C-alpha positions as YAML, in Angstrom:
chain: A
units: angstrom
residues:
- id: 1
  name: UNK
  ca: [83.23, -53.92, 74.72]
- id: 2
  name: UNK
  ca: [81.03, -53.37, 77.81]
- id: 3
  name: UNK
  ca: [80.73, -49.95, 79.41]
- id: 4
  name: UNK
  ca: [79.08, -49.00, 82.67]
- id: 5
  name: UNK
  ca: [76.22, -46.62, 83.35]
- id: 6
  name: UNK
  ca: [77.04, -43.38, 85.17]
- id: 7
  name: UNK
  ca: [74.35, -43.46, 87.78]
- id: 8
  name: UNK
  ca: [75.61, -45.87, 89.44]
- id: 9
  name: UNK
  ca: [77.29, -44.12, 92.37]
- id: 10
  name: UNK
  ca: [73.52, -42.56, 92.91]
- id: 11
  name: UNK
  ca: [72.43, -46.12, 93.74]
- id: 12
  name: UNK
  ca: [75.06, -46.32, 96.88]
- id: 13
  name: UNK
  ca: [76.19, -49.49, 94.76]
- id: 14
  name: UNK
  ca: [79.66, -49.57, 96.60]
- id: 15
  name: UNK
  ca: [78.08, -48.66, 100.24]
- id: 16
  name: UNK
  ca: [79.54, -45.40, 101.35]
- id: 17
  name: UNK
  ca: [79.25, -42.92, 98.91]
- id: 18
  name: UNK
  ca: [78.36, -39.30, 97.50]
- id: 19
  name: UNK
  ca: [76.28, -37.76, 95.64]
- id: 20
  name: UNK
  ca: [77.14, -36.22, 92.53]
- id: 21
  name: UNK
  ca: [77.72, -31.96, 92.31]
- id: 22
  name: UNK
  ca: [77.37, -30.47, 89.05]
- id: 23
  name: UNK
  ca: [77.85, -27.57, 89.80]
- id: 24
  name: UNK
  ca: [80.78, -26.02, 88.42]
- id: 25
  name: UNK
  ca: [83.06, -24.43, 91.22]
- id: 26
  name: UNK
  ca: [83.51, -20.72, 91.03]
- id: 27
  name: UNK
  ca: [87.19, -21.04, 92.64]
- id: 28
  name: UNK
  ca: [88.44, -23.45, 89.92]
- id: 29
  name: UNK
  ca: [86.01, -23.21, 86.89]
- id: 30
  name: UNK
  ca: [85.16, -27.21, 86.69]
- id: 31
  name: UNK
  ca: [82.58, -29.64, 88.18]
- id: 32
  name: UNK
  ca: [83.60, -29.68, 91.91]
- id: 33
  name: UNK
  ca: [84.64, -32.91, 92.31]
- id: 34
  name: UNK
  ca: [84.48, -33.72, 88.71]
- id: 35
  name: UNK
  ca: [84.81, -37.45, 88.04]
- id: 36
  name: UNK
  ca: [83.19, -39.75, 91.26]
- id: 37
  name: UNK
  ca: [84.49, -42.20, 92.47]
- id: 38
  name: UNK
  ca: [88.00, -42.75, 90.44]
- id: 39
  name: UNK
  ca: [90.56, -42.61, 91.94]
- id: 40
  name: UNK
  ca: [94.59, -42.33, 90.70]
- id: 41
  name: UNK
  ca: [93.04, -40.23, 87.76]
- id: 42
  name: UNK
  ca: [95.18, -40.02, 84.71]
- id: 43
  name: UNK
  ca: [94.21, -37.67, 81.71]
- id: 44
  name: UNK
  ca: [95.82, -38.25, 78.00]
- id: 45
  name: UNK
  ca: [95.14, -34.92, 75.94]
- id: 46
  name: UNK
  ca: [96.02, -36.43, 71.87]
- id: 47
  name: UNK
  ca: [97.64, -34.57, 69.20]
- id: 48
  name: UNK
  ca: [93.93, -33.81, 67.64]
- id: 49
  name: UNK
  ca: [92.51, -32.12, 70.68]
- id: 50
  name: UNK
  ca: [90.61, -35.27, 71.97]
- id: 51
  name: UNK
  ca: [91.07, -36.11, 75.57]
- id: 52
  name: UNK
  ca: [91.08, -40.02, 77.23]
- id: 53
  name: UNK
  ca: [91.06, -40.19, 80.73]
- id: 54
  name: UNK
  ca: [91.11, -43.47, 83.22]
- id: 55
  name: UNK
  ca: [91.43, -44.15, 87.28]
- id: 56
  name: UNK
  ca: [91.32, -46.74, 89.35]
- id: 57
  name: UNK
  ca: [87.95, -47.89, 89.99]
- id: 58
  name: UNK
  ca: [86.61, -48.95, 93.07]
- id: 59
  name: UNK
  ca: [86.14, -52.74, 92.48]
- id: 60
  name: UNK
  ca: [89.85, -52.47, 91.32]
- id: 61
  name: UNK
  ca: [88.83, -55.24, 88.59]
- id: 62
  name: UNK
  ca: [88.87, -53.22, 85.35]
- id: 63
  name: UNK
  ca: [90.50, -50.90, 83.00]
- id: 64
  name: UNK
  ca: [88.00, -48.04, 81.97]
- id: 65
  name: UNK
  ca: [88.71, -45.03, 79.45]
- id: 66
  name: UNK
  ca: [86.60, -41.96, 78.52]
- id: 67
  name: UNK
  ca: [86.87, -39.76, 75.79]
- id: 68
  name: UNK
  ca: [85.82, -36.33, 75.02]
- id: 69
  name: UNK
  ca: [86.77, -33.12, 73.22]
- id: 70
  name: UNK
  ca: [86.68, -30.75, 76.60]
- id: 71
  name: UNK
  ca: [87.81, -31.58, 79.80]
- id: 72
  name: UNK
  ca: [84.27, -30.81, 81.29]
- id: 73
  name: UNK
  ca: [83.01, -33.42, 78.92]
- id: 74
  name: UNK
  ca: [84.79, -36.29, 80.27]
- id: 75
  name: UNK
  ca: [82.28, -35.83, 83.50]
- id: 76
  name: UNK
  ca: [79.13, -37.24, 81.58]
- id: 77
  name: UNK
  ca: [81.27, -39.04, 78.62]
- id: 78
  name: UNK
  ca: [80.64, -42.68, 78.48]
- id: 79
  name: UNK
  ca: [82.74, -45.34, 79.89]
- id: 80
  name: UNK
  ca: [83.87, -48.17, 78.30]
- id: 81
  name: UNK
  ca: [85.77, -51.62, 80.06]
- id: 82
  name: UNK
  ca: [88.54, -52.33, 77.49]
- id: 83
  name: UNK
  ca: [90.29, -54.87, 79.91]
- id: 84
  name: UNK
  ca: [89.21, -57.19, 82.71]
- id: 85
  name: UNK
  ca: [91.37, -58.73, 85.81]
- id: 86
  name: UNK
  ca: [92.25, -62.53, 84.91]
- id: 87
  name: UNK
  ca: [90.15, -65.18, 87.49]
- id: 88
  name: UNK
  ca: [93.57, -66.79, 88.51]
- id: 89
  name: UNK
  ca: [96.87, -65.93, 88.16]
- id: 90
  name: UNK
  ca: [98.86, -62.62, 87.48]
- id: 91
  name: UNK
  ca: [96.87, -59.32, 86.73]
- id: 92
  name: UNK
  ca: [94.07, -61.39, 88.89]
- id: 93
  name: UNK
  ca: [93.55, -58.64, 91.75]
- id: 94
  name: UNK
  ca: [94.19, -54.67, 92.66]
- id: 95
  name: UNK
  ca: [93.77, -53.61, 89.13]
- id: 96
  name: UNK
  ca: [95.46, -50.08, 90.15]
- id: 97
  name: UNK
  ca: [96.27, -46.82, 88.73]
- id: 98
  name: UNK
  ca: [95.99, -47.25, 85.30]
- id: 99
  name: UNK
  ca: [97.73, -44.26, 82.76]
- id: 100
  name: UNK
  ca: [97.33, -44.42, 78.72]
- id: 101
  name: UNK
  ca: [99.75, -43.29, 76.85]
- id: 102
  name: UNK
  ca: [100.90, -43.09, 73.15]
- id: 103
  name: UNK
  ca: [104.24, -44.01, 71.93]
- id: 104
  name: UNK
  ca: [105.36, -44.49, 68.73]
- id: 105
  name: UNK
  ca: [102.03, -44.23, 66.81]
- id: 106
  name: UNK
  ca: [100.63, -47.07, 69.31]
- id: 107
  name: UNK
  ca: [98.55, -46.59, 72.25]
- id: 108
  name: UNK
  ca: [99.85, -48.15, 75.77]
- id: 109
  name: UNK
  ca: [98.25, -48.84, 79.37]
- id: 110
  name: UNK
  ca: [100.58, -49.18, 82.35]
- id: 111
  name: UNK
  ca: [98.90, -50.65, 84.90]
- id: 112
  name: UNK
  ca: [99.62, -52.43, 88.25]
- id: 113
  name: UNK
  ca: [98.26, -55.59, 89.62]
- id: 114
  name: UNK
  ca: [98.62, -58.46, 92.07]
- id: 115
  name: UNK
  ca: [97.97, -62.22, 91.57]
- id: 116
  name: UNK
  ca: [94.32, -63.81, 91.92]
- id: 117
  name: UNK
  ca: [96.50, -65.97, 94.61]
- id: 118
  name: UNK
  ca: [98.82, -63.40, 96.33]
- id: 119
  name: UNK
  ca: [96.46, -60.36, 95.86]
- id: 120
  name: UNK
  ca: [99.77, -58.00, 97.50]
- id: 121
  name: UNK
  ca: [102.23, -59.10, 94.90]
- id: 122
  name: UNK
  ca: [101.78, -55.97, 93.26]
- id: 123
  name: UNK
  ca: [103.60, -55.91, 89.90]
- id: 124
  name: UNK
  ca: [103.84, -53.06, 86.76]
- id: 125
  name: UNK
  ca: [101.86, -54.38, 83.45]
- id: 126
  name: UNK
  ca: [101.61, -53.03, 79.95]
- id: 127
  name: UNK
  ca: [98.83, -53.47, 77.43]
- id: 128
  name: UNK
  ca: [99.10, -52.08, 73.74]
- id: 129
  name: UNK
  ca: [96.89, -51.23, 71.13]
- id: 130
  name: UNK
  ca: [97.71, -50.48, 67.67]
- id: 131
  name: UNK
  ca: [94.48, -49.54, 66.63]
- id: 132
  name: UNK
  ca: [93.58, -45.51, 65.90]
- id: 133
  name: UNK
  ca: [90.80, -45.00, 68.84]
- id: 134
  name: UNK
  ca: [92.02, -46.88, 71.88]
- id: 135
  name: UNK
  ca: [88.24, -46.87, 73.28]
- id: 136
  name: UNK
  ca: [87.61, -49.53, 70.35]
- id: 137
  name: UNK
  ca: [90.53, -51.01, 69.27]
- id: 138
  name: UNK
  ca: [92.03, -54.57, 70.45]
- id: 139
  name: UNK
  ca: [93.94, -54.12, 73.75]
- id: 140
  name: UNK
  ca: [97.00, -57.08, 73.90]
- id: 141
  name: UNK
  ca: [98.91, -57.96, 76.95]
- id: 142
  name: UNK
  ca: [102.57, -57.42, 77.07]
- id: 143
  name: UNK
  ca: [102.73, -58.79, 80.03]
- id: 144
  name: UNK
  ca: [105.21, -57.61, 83.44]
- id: 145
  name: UNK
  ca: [107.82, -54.92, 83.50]
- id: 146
  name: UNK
  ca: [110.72, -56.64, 84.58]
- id: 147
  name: UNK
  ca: [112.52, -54.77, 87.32]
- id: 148
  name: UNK
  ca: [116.21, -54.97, 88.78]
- id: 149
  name: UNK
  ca: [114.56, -56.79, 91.72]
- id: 150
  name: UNK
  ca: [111.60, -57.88, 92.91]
- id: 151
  name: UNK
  ca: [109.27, -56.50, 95.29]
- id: 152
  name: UNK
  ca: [105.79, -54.25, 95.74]
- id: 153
  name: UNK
  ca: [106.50, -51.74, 92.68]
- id: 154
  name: UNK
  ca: [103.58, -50.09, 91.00]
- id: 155
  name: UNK
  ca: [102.38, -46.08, 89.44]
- id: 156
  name: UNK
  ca: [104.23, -46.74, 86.72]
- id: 157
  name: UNK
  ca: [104.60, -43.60, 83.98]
- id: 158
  name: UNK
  ca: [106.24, -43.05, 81.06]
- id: 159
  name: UNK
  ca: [107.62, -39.65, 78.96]
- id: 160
  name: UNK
  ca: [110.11, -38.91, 76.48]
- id: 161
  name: UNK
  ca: [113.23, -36.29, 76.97]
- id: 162
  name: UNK
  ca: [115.69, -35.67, 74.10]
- id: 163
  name: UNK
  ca: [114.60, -38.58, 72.42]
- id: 164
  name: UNK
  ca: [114.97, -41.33, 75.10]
- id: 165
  name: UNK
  ca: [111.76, -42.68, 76.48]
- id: 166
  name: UNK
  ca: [111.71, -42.81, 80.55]
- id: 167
  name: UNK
  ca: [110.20, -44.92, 82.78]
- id: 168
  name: UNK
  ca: [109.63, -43.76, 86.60]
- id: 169
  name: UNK
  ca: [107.95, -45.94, 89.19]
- id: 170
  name: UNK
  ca: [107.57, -46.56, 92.92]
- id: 171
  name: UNK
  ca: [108.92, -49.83, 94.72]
- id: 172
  name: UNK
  ca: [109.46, -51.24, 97.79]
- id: 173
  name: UNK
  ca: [112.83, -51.62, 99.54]
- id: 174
  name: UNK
  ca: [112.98, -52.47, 102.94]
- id: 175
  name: UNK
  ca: [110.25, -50.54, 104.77]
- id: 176
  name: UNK
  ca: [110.28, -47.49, 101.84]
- id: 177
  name: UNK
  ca: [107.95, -47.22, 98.68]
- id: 178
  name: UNK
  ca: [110.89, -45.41, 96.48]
- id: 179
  name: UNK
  ca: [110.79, -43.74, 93.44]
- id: 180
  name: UNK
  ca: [113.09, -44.84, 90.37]
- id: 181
  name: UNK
  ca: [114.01, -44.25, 87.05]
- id: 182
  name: UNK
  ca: [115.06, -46.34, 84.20]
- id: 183
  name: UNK
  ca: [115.48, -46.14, 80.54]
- id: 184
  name: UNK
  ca: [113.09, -47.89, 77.99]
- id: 185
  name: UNK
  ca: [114.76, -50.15, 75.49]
- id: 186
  name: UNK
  ca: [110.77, -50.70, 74.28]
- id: 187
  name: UNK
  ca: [107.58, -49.74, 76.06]
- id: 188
  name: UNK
  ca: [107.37, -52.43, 78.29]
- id: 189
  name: UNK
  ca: [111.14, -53.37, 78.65]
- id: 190
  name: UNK
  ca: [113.70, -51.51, 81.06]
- id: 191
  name: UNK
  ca: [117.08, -50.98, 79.63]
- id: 192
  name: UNK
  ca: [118.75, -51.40, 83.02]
- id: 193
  name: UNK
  ca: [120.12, -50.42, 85.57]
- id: 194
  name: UNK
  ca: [117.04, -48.87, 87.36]
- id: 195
  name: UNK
  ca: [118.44, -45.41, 89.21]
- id: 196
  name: UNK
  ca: [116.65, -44.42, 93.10]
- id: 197
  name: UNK
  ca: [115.77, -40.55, 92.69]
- id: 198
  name: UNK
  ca: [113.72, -40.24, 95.58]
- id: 199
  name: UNK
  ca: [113.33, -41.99, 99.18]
- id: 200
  name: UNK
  ca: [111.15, -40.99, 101.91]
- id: 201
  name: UNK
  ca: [112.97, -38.84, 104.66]
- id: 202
  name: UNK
  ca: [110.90, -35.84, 105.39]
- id: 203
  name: UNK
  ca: [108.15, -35.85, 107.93]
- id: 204
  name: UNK
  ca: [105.25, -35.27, 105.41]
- id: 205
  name: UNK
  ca: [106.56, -38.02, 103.42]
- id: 206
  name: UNK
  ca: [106.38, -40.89, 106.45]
- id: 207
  name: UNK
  ca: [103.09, -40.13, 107.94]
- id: 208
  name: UNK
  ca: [101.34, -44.31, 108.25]
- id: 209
  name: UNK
  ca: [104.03, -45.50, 105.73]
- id: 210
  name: UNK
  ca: [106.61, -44.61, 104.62]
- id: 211
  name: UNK
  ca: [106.45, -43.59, 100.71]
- id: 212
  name: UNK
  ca: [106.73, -42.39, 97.83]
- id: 213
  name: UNK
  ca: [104.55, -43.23, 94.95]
- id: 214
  name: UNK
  ca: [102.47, -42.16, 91.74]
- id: 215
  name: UNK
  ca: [104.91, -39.97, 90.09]
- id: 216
  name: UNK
  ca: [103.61, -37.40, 87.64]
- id: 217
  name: UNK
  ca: [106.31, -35.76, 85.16]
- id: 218
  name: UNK
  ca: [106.32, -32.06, 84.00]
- id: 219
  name: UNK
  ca: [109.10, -30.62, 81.77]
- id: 220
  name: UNK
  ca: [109.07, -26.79, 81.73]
- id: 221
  name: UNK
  ca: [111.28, -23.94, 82.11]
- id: 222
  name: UNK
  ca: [114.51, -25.91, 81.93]
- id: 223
  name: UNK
  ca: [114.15, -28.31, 83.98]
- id: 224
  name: UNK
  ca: [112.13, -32.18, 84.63]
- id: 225
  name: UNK
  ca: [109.41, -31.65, 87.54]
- id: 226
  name: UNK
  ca: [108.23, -34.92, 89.21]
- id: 227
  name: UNK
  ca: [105.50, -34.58, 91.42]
- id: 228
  name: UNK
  ca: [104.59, -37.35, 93.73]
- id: 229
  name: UNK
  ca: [102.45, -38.58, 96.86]
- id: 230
  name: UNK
  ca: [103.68, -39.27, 99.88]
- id: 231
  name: UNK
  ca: [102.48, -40.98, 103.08]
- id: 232
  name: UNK
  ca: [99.13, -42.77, 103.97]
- id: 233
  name: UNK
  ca: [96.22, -42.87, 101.46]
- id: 234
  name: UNK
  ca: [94.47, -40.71, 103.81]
- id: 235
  name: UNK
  ca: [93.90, -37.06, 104.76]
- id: 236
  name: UNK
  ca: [97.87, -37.38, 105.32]
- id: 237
  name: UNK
  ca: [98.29, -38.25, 101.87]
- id: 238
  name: UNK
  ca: [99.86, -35.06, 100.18]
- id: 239
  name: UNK
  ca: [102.16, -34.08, 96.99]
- id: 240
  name: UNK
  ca: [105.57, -33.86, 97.14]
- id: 241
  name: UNK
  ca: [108.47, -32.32, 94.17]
- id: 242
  name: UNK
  ca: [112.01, -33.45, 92.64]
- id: 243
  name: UNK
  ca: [113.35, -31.50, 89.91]
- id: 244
  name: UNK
  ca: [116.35, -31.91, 87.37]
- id: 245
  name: UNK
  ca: [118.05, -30.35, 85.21]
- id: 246
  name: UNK
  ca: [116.66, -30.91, 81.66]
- id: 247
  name: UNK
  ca: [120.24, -30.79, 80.55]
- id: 248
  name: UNK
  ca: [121.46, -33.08, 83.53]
- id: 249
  name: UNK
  ca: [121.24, -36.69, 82.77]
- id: 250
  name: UNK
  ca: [118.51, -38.35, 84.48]
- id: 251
  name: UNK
  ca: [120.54, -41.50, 85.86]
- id: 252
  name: UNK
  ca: [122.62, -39.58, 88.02]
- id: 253
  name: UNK
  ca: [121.22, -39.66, 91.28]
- id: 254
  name: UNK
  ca: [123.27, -36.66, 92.27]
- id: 255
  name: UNK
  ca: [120.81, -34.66, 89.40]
- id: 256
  name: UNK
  ca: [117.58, -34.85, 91.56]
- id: 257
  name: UNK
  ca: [116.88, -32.71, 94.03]
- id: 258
  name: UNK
  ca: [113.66, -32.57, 96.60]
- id: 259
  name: UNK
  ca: [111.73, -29.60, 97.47]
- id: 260
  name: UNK
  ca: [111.86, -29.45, 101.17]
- id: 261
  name: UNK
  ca: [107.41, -29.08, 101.89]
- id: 262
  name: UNK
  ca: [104.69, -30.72, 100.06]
- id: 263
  name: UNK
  ca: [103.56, -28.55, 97.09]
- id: 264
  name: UNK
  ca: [99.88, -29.65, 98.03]
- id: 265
  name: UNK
  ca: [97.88, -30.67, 100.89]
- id: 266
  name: UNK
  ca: [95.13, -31.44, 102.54]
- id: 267
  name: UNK
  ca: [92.36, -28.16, 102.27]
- id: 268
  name: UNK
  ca: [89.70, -28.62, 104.81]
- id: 269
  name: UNK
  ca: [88.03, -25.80, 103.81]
- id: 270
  name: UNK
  ca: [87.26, -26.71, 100.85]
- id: 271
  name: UNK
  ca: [86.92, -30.48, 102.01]
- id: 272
  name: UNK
  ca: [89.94, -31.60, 99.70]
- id: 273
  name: UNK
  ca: [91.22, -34.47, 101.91]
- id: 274
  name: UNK
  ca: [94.30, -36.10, 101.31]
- id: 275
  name: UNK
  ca: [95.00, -34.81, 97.49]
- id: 276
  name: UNK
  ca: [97.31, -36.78, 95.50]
- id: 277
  name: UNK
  ca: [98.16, -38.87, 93.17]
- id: 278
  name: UNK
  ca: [98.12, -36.78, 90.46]
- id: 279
  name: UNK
  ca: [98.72, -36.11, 86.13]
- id: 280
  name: UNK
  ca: [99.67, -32.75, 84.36]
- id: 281
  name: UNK
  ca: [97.61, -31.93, 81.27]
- id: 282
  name: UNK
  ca: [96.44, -28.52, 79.32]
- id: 283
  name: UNK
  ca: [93.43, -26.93, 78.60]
- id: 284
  name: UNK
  ca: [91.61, -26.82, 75.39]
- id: 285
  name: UNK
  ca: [93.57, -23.75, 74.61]
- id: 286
  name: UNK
  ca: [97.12, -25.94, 74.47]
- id: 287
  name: UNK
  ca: [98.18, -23.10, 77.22]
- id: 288
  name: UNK
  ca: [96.26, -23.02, 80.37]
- id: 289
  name: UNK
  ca: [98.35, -26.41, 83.04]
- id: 290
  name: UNK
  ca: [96.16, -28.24, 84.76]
- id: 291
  name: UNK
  ca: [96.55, -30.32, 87.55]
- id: 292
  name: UNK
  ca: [94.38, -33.39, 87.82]
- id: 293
  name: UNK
  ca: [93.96, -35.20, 91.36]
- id: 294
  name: UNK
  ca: [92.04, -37.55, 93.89]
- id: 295
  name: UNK
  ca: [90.81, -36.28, 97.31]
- id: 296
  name: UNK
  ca: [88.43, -37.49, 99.38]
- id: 297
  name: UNK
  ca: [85.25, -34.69, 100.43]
- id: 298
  name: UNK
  ca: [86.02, -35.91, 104.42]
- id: 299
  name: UNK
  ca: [88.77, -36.49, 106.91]
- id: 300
  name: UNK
  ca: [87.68, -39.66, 108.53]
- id: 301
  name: UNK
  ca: [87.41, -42.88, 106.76]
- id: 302
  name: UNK
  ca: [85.30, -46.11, 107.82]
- id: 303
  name: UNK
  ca: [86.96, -49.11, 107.51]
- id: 304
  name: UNK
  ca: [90.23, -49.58, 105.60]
- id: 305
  name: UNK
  ca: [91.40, -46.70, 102.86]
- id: 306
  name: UNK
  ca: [91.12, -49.17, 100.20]
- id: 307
  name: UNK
  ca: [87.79, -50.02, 100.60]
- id: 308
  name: UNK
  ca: [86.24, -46.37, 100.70]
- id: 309
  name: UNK
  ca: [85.44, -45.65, 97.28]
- id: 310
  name: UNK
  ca: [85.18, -41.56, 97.31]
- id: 311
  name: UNK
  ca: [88.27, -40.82, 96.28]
- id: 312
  name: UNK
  ca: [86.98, -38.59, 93.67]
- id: 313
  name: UNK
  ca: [88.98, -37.05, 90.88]
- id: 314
  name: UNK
  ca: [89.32, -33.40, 90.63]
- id: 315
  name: UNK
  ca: [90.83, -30.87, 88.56]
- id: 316
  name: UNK
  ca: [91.97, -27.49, 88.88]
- id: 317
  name: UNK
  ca: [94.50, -24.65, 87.05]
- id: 318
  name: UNK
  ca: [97.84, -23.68, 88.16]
- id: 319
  name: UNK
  ca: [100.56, -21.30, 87.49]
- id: 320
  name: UNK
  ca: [104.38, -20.81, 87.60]
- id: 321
  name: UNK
  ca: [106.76, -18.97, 90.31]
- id: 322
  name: UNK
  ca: [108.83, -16.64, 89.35]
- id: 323
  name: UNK
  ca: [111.96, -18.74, 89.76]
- id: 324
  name: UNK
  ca: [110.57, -21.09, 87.15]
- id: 325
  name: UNK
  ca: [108.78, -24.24, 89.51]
- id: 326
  name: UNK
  ca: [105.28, -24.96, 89.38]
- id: 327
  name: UNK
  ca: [102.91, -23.11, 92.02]
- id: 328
  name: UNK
  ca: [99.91, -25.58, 92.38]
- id: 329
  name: UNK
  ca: [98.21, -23.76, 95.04]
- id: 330
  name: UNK
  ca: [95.59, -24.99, 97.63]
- id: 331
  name: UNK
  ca: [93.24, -28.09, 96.25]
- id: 332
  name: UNK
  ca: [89.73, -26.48, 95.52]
- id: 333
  name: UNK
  ca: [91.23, -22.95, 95.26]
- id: 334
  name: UNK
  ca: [91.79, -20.60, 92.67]
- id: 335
  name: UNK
  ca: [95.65, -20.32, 91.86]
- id: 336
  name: UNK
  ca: [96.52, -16.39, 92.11]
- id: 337
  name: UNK
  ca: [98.22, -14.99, 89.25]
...
């Protein structure tokens, strides 16, 4: 294993960067932002308290974990590499948006990545561990998720509802990045046919490109949240909402239905730029939701978005409305009760 010192981002190693704040914001009650520099943060809290987190990094060449027993302690934990890009071939560029999960007492990685030769044939990959600490264990590759068709499909995430283990994911067809659902015969087969629950057709959602991407699922009060990001990866880049029924089944399209407005934008006050692509997790009290998120700290970006590497993940509380959806608030802000 090989891990990666923490100071790096001081050195201006990648060119533009930040400097680290530790101070801990007054507004949300963490490190403001909290993890530099990863981006497409995904946070794994385990059934004994410990918590894993990963992100894309900004080499996009590697699969990195953390672990800790607070969320605050994943800013300073140490990281460990437990999977390199291949030199040719697939899974040989755009190492992207990695989330761990754990499924049937085995630890899994979805991952996407494009070929060492066609770096934009972005595919969905799956490694698994069987080992008790995933930050040690041996990480084996199971290789593609095979879809109903092939195009540019990647964020893929898992969860489990009344016993039947979901996969949702965003892929291209035609000029939209869509969002679809699927169920799992095993953790990194489909059990066909894949179902479209979301397309891009508001305004917020087509801002750049058109799309929809790096779903995020929360089951509460009845009903099967997905949060996702919409538009360009830049200050346009927001966080958009379909909900179903949790007694509805999930491969009806006719079950999902959009929230009209993004449930999180863009706070320039707080110099939250483009939040998105985010993961649901809970505090060390089991109780307290958290939303965890990228944003950059400014509006303008030099060069392309993929090669600025402050998309810095951040993480904040949030509460419920009254008619039972999530209320996430204003990135940077404290949620109001």
């Amino acid at each position: 294993m090989k891990s990666l010192p923490l100071d790096r981002i001081e050195e201006g190693e990648f060119g533009m960067t930040t400097k680290r704040n530790d101070k801990v914001s007054e507004e949300t009650g963490y490190t403001s932002p909290w993890i530099v520099e990863r981006a497409d943060p995904y946070v794994w809290k385990h059934h004994d308290g410990t918590y894993y987190f990963t992100a894309s990094v900004p080499e996009y060449d590697r699969i990195v974990l953390r672990k800790a027993s607070t969320i605050e302690g994943l800013v300073d934990a140490e990281e460990t590499v437990i999977w390199y890009k291949h030199d040719t071939g697939e899974m040989g560029h755009h190492i992207w948006a990695p989330e761990l999960h754990y499924i049937d007492g085995k630890w899994y990685i979805y991952f996407a990545a494009g070929k060492a030769e066609e770096i934009w044939a972005i595919r969905p990959y799956v490694l698994e561990c069987a080992d008790a600490d995933p930050m040690t264990g041996t990480w084996l590759e199971k290789g593609k998720i095979a879809l109903d068709f092939e195009s540019f499909s990647l964020d893929a995430t898992t969860f489990n509802h009344k016993g039947v283990q979901y996969l949702i994911w965003a892929q291209y067809k035609g000029d939209d990045s869509n969002l679809y659902i699927a169920k799992l015969a095993n953790p990194w087969t489909i059990a066909g046919p894949q179902i479209l629950i979301s397309t891009p057709q508001y305004d917020w959602e087509i801002q750049g490109h058109r799309v929809n991407e790096g779903p995020a699922v929360l089951v509460r009060n009845g009903r099967v949240f997905v949060a996702f990001s919409a538009s360009a990866t830049d200050h346009r880049y927001c966080v958009g909402l379909v909900e179903a029924s949790a007694d509805s089944d999930l491969l009806d399209p006719s079950s999902w239905k959009k929230h009209p407005l993004p449930v999180f934008e863009t706070n320039e006050e707080t110099e939250n730029f483009g939040p998105g692509h985010n993961c649901f997790t809970v505090a060390e009290d089991g109780v307290t939701d958290l939303i965890v998120y990228h944003a950059r700290p400014y509006r303008d970006i030099i060069g392309g978005a993929l090669s600025d590497p402050n998309r810095h993940a951040r993480v904040q509380r949030f509460n419920w409305n009254e008619d039972g959806t999530p209320r996430f608030g204003k990135p940077g802000e404290a949620v109001t009760e």
